[in-house]
Each structure stands twice: as C-alpha cells, then as structure tokens.
Amino acid sequence: SQSDIEKNTKIPILGYIIKGRKGVDLITSKNAGTILPESFRSVRVNLEYQFKNTSPKIIGVTSSIQGEGKTFCATNFSIVVAQSGKKVLLVDVDLRRPKVAERFGLMNEIGLSSYLAGQNQLDELLQHTHVEGLHIIPSGPVNIIPLYVLGHGRMDQLIDHYRDLYDVIILDSPPIVLASDYMIIQKYTEYNLYVVRHKYTHVKSLGRINDLFNSGKMKNVGLVINDVLPEGGKGYGYGY
C-alpha cells in the first residue's frame, strides 16, 4: 500500500496507475476516455514538472520482479508521451522475456538482439505502431546472453544514433532483482521509472532499489504504483 511504500523507501512516488478493465493492455481510441490513460498522463505531467524545462531524453523502466506490470507501464507511458506531440522511440531491452512487439501485434524476428549480434543494421530495426509518432525497436530473437552485448559499442552506437532523431527514448528493461542487465542499461538513462504493483510487490523487494538509491548508484528515480483499485472498487471510470 502507499503507507507501506512511504515507510520503506525514500524514493518519491511519481504517480498511480488505476486498475482498468480486465484484458485491456494498451491505450487506444476506444478507451481514451477512461481513467487508465489519465493515470499515465498524470505520470507524464509529474515527470515534466520535476524537470521543468529540461525533460529527460532517455527514460528507463524497470521493476523488482516479473509480474508487476513493467512492460504494461512502459508501453502505455510511451503512448501518452507520443500523444502529447513528442516523437517517441520505445526499445525492448528485456532480452530475457520480451513482450513489447507482442503488445503491439508486431513481428519480433529482427530487433535489438540481432543488431547487437551484428546480424542487422540500424536502419532495419524500426517498426511503426498504431500511435502517430511512436516507433518501436523490438527485442529480436532471444538467443544471446544480454550481459555480454548490452554494454558493448553497438549499443552505444544505437543510442547515439537515435538520440538526435527522437524527443524521448524509453527503454523497457529487465526486472532489477532478477538480472544485472539494468545496471548496464542505466548508464544510458537520464531518469528511471520503477514500477511497484499494489498488493503484489513484497515490501522486501524494495531492498535492492533502496540500496542503489541510497548509495547513489542510481539517481533520478521515481516510483510508479501500478494496479491501484480506486475508492469505490471500480477501476474503469472517472472517480475521485
């Protein structure tokens, strides 16, 4: 709960994602008037307010463990940022359990992993989505060891190449407790969204992110509390 989080971490809460209709994974024109997109817009506005006139260019999204809604938050946050008029690139950096391409109904035969392995070039990676201004780079086939390739020069080249072509780059990254990949990935990020799921994430799971935050190894972190059931028990309408 919110009180549990406030008692167990000094990391600021950036926003709350209200529980939506069952089976709804992406913001579309059909659910644009529900509380789900409003929740993500609130996170976007809060982030912009924190940075005033210098919003972060590269944003990483991670969580403690699997099942907290990391990819759900990364994809929908990308959508609302693109809807605000920004040109957005969403990169699936979770090379262990990728889900971004599947969420958008796109192919995953070519992507980040095949590029990092030297099998494809940068101009072969981009895919368009149903959202104007939002492109993705899927993970590609799961056939490489992430720790061996994420910190190498080809990843540097990818970030440097697309940094100038997009307003915002969002990296959907592996859970921080289960893999060390994020410690490599965060060298590229200017801000980090840490997803915690209401009534799912164990308080002890905050230990890892607390250690990184308190030691200064991870800076510019904000918590996103996912799957919050609003007062009244209904998660798919406007309510206060």
Short mmCIF file of C-alpha atoms in Angstrom, two decimals:
data_model
loop_
_atom_site.label_atom_id
_atom_site.label_comp_id
_atom_site.label_asym_id
_atom_site.label_seq_id
_atom_site.Cartn_x
_atom_site.Cartn_y
_atom_site.Cartn_z
CA SER A 1 0.00 0.00 0.00
CA GLN A 2 1.01 3.65 -0.16
CA SER A 3 1.77 3.72 3.57
CA ASP A 4 3.96 0.60 3.24
CA ILE A 5 5.92 2.26 0.45
CA GLU A 6 6.36 5.54 2.31
CA LYS A 7 7.62 3.70 5.40
CA ASN A 8 10.13 1.60 3.48
CA THR A 9 11.71 3.89 0.89
CA LYS A 10 12.81 7.47 0.39
CA ILE A 11 12.24 7.29 -3.37
CA PRO A 12 9.50 9.73 -4.46
CA ILE A 13 6.22 8.43 -5.86
CA LEU A 14 5.73 9.77 -9.38
CA GLY A 15 2.19 8.54 -9.90
CA TYR A 16 -0.50 5.88 -9.55
CA ILE A 17 -1.89 3.73 -12.36
CA ILE A 18 -5.54 2.96 -11.66
CA LYS A 19 -6.73 -0.59 -12.27
CA GLY A 20 -8.51 -0.75 -15.62
CA ARG A 21 -10.80 -3.20 -17.34
CA LYS A 22 -9.62 -6.79 -17.38
CA GLY A 23 -7.78 -7.67 -20.58
CA VAL A 24 -7.05 -4.07 -21.59
CA ASP A 25 -3.31 -3.83 -22.23
CA LEU A 26 -2.94 -0.77 -24.45
CA ILE A 27 -4.40 2.72 -24.59
CA THR A 28 -6.43 3.11 -27.79
CA SER A 29 -9.05 5.48 -29.16
CA LYS A 30 -11.73 3.17 -27.72
CA ASN A 31 -10.60 3.60 -24.11
CA ALA A 32 -9.23 7.15 -24.39
CA GLY A 33 -11.94 8.49 -22.08
CA THR A 34 -11.25 6.13 -19.19
CA ILE A 35 -9.12 6.59 -16.09
CA LEU A 36 -6.28 4.43 -17.49
CA PRO A 37 -4.85 7.00 -19.94
CA GLU A 38 -5.47 9.74 -17.38
CA SER A 39 -3.29 7.85 -14.92
CA PHE A 40 -0.41 7.72 -17.37
CA ARG A 41 -0.88 11.36 -18.36
CA SER A 42 -0.55 12.23 -14.69
CA VAL A 43 2.79 10.40 -14.54
CA ARG A 44 3.96 12.27 -17.65
CA VAL A 45 2.94 15.65 -16.24
CA ASN A 46 4.56 14.93 -12.86
CA LEU A 47 7.80 13.97 -14.59
CA GLU A 48 7.77 17.12 -16.70
CA TYR A 49 7.09 19.19 -13.59
CA GLN A 50 10.09 17.68 -11.83
CA PHE A 51 12.41 18.69 -14.64
CA LYS A 52 10.69 21.97 -15.55
CA ASN A 53 12.04 22.95 -19.00
CA THR A 54 14.57 20.12 -19.36
CA SER A 55 12.63 16.86 -19.52
CA PRO A 56 14.80 13.71 -19.63
CA LYS A 57 15.58 12.40 -23.09
CA ILE A 58 16.17 8.73 -22.22
CA ILE A 59 13.94 7.03 -19.65
CA GLY A 60 14.40 3.51 -18.32
CA VAL A 61 11.50 1.43 -16.99
CA THR A 62 12.16 -1.44 -14.60
CA SER A 63 10.67 -3.18 -11.57
CA SER A 64 11.62 -5.60 -8.81
CA ILE A 65 10.36 -8.88 -10.23
CA GLN A 66 8.26 -10.30 -13.03
CA GLY A 67 4.51 -9.63 -12.97
CA GLU A 68 4.48 -6.07 -11.64
CA GLY A 69 3.41 -4.53 -14.95
CA LYS A 70 6.72 -3.12 -16.16
CA THR A 71 6.02 -3.59 -19.88
CA PHE A 72 2.40 -2.53 -19.40
CA CYS A 73 3.65 0.75 -17.94
CA ALA A 74 6.45 1.21 -20.48
CA THR A 75 4.16 0.74 -23.50
CA ASN A 76 1.33 2.92 -22.25
CA PHE A 77 3.64 5.63 -20.96
CA SER A 78 5.21 5.69 -24.43
CA ILE A 79 1.76 6.10 -25.97
CA VAL A 80 0.73 9.08 -23.83
CA VAL A 81 4.08 10.79 -24.40
CA ALA A 82 3.63 10.36 -28.16
CA GLN A 83 0.05 11.63 -27.92
CA SER A 84 1.39 14.80 -26.30
CA GLY A 85 3.13 15.61 -29.57
CA LYS A 86 6.54 14.07 -28.90
CA LYS A 87 8.39 11.78 -31.28
CA VAL A 88 8.98 8.65 -29.19
CA LEU A 89 11.10 5.53 -29.60
CA LEU A 90 10.34 2.53 -27.37
CA VAL A 91 13.15 -0.04 -27.22
CA ASP A 92 12.58 -3.53 -25.77
CA VAL A 93 15.82 -4.08 -23.86
CA ASP A 94 14.41 -7.02 -21.90
CA LEU A 95 16.24 -9.66 -23.91
CA ARG A 96 15.24 -12.43 -21.50
CA ARG A 97 11.42 -12.11 -21.52
CA PRO A 98 10.48 -9.60 -24.26
CA LYS A 99 6.86 -8.53 -24.66
CA VAL A 100 6.76 -5.16 -26.45
CA ALA A 101 6.29 -6.47 -30.01
CA GLU A 102 3.55 -8.83 -28.85
CA ARG A 103 1.70 -5.99 -27.11
CA PHE A 104 1.57 -4.01 -30.35
CA GLY A 105 0.85 -7.05 -32.53
CA LEU A 106 4.14 -6.70 -34.42
CA MET A 107 6.80 -9.14 -35.60
CA ASN A 108 9.86 -9.89 -33.49
CA GLU A 109 12.11 -11.66 -36.00
CA ILE A 110 14.51 -8.70 -36.24
CA GLY A 111 15.36 -6.44 -33.34
CA LEU A 112 17.83 -5.35 -30.72
CA SER A 113 19.37 -8.79 -30.15
CA SER A 114 20.04 -9.43 -33.84
CA TYR A 115 21.51 -5.93 -34.17
CA LEU A 116 23.79 -6.40 -31.15
CA ALA A 117 24.90 -9.75 -32.58
CA GLY A 118 25.92 -7.99 -35.81
CA GLN A 119 23.23 -9.63 -37.94
CA ASN A 120 21.26 -6.46 -38.76
CA GLN A 121 21.89 -2.74 -39.19
CA LEU A 122 20.21 0.22 -37.51
CA ASP A 123 18.01 1.07 -40.50
CA GLU A 124 16.40 -2.38 -40.34
CA LEU A 125 15.16 -2.20 -36.75
CA LEU A 126 12.36 0.38 -36.56
CA GLN A 127 8.70 -0.62 -36.63
CA HIS A 128 5.68 1.70 -36.74
CA THR A 129 2.80 1.38 -34.26
CA HIS A 130 -0.85 2.40 -34.37
CA VAL A 131 0.10 5.58 -32.50
CA GLU A 132 1.30 8.54 -34.53
CA GLY A 133 4.83 9.49 -33.55
CA LEU A 134 5.58 6.23 -31.73
CA HIS A 135 8.07 3.71 -33.15
CA ILE A 136 9.49 0.62 -31.51
CA ILE A 137 12.62 -1.48 -31.71
CA PRO A 138 11.59 -4.98 -30.62
CA SER A 139 13.91 -7.26 -28.69
CA GLY A 140 14.55 -9.64 -31.57
CA PRO A 141 15.11 -13.38 -31.08
CA VAL A 142 16.04 -14.50 -27.57
CA ASN A 143 19.30 -16.23 -28.43
CA ILE A 144 22.09 -14.17 -26.86
CA ILE A 145 23.38 -13.53 -23.34
CA PRO A 146 22.37 -9.92 -22.52
CA LEU A 147 25.28 -9.15 -20.20
CA TYR A 148 27.75 -9.92 -23.00
CA VAL A 149 26.28 -7.46 -25.51
CA LEU A 150 24.35 -4.65 -23.80
CA GLY A 151 27.43 -2.73 -22.69
CA HIS A 152 29.30 -3.07 -25.96
CA GLY A 153 29.90 -0.47 -28.66
CA ARG A 154 26.92 -1.36 -30.85
CA MET A 155 24.50 -0.41 -28.06
CA ASP A 156 26.35 2.90 -27.67
CA GLN A 157 26.00 3.47 -31.41
CA LEU A 158 22.27 2.75 -31.32
CA ILE A 159 21.63 5.23 -28.50
CA ASP A 160 23.83 7.90 -30.10
CA HIS A 161 22.12 7.46 -33.48
CA TYR A 162 18.52 7.72 -32.27
CA ARG A 163 19.12 10.34 -29.56
CA ASP A 164 19.05 13.08 -32.19
CA LEU A 165 16.09 11.64 -34.11
CA TYR A 166 13.57 11.35 -31.24
CA ASP A 167 12.33 13.62 -28.49
CA VAL A 168 12.13 10.76 -25.98
CA ILE A 169 13.64 7.26 -25.92
CA ILE A 170 12.07 4.77 -23.49
CA LEU A 171 13.90 1.57 -22.58
CA ASP A 172 11.73 -1.32 -21.37
CA SER A 173 14.29 -3.12 -19.23
CA PRO A 174 14.55 -6.37 -17.22
CA PRO A 175 13.46 -6.51 -13.56
CA ILE A 176 16.29 -5.28 -11.38
CA VAL A 177 16.18 -8.06 -8.78
CA LEU A 178 16.26 -10.94 -11.26
CA ALA A 179 19.04 -9.71 -13.55
CA SER A 180 22.04 -7.40 -13.52
CA ASP A 181 21.24 -6.08 -17.01
CA TYR A 182 19.73 -2.85 -15.71
CA MET A 183 22.98 -1.82 -14.07
CA ILE A 184 24.47 -1.75 -17.58
CA ILE A 185 21.41 -0.15 -19.17
CA GLN A 186 21.17 2.69 -16.68
CA LYS A 187 24.37 4.26 -17.99
CA TYR A 188 22.20 5.43 -20.88
CA THR A 189 19.20 6.64 -18.85
CA GLU A 190 18.58 10.13 -17.53
CA TYR A 191 15.57 9.06 -15.47
CA ASN A 192 14.32 5.72 -14.16
CA LEU A 193 10.70 4.66 -13.63
CA TYR A 194 10.49 1.91 -11.02
CA VAL A 195 7.19 0.01 -11.19
CA VAL A 196 5.65 -1.35 -7.99
CA ARG A 197 2.39 -3.27 -8.13
CA HIS A 198 -0.25 -2.64 -5.49
CA LYS A 199 -0.95 -5.71 -3.32
CA TYR A 200 1.58 -7.75 -5.31
CA THR A 201 5.09 -6.40 -4.75
CA HIS A 202 6.58 -7.56 -1.46
CA VAL A 203 7.98 -4.80 0.73
CA LYS A 204 11.29 -6.69 0.93
CA SER A 205 11.65 -6.31 -2.84
CA LEU A 206 12.31 -2.61 -2.30
CA GLY A 207 15.60 -3.51 -0.63
CA ARG A 208 17.55 -3.72 -3.88
CA ILE A 209 16.39 -0.38 -5.29
CA ASN A 210 16.80 1.26 -1.87
CA ASP A 211 20.43 0.12 -1.72
CA LEU A 212 21.12 1.53 -5.19
CA PHE A 213 19.29 4.78 -4.48
CA ASN A 214 20.76 5.38 -1.02
CA SER A 215 24.31 4.62 -2.19
CA GLY A 216 23.96 6.98 -5.16
CA LYS A 217 24.44 4.18 -7.71
CA MET A 218 21.03 5.01 -9.20
CA LYS A 219 19.85 8.60 -9.37
CA ASN A 220 16.74 10.28 -10.76
CA VAL A 221 14.32 7.50 -9.76
CA GLY A 222 10.55 7.75 -9.37
CA LEU A 223 8.10 5.07 -8.27
CA VAL A 224 5.03 4.24 -10.35
CA ILE A 225 2.41 2.37 -8.32
CA ASN A 226 0.56 0.08 -10.71
CA ASP A 227 -2.84 -1.63 -10.49
CA VAL A 228 -4.31 0.58 -7.78
CA LEU A 229 -8.01 -0.04 -7.11
CA PRO A 230 -9.71 3.33 -6.57
CA GLU A 231 -12.12 4.06 -3.79
CA GLY A 232 -15.47 2.51 -4.61
CA GLY A 233 -13.96 -0.64 -6.11
CA LYS A 234 -14.42 0.18 -9.81
CA GLY A 235 -11.33 0.71 -11.87
CA TYR A 236 -12.63 1.81 -15.24
CA GLY A 237 -14.35 5.18 -14.93
CA TYR A 238 -13.71 8.65 -13.69
CA GLY A 239 -13.67 8.94 -9.93
CA TYR A 240 -12.12 10.98 -7.15
#
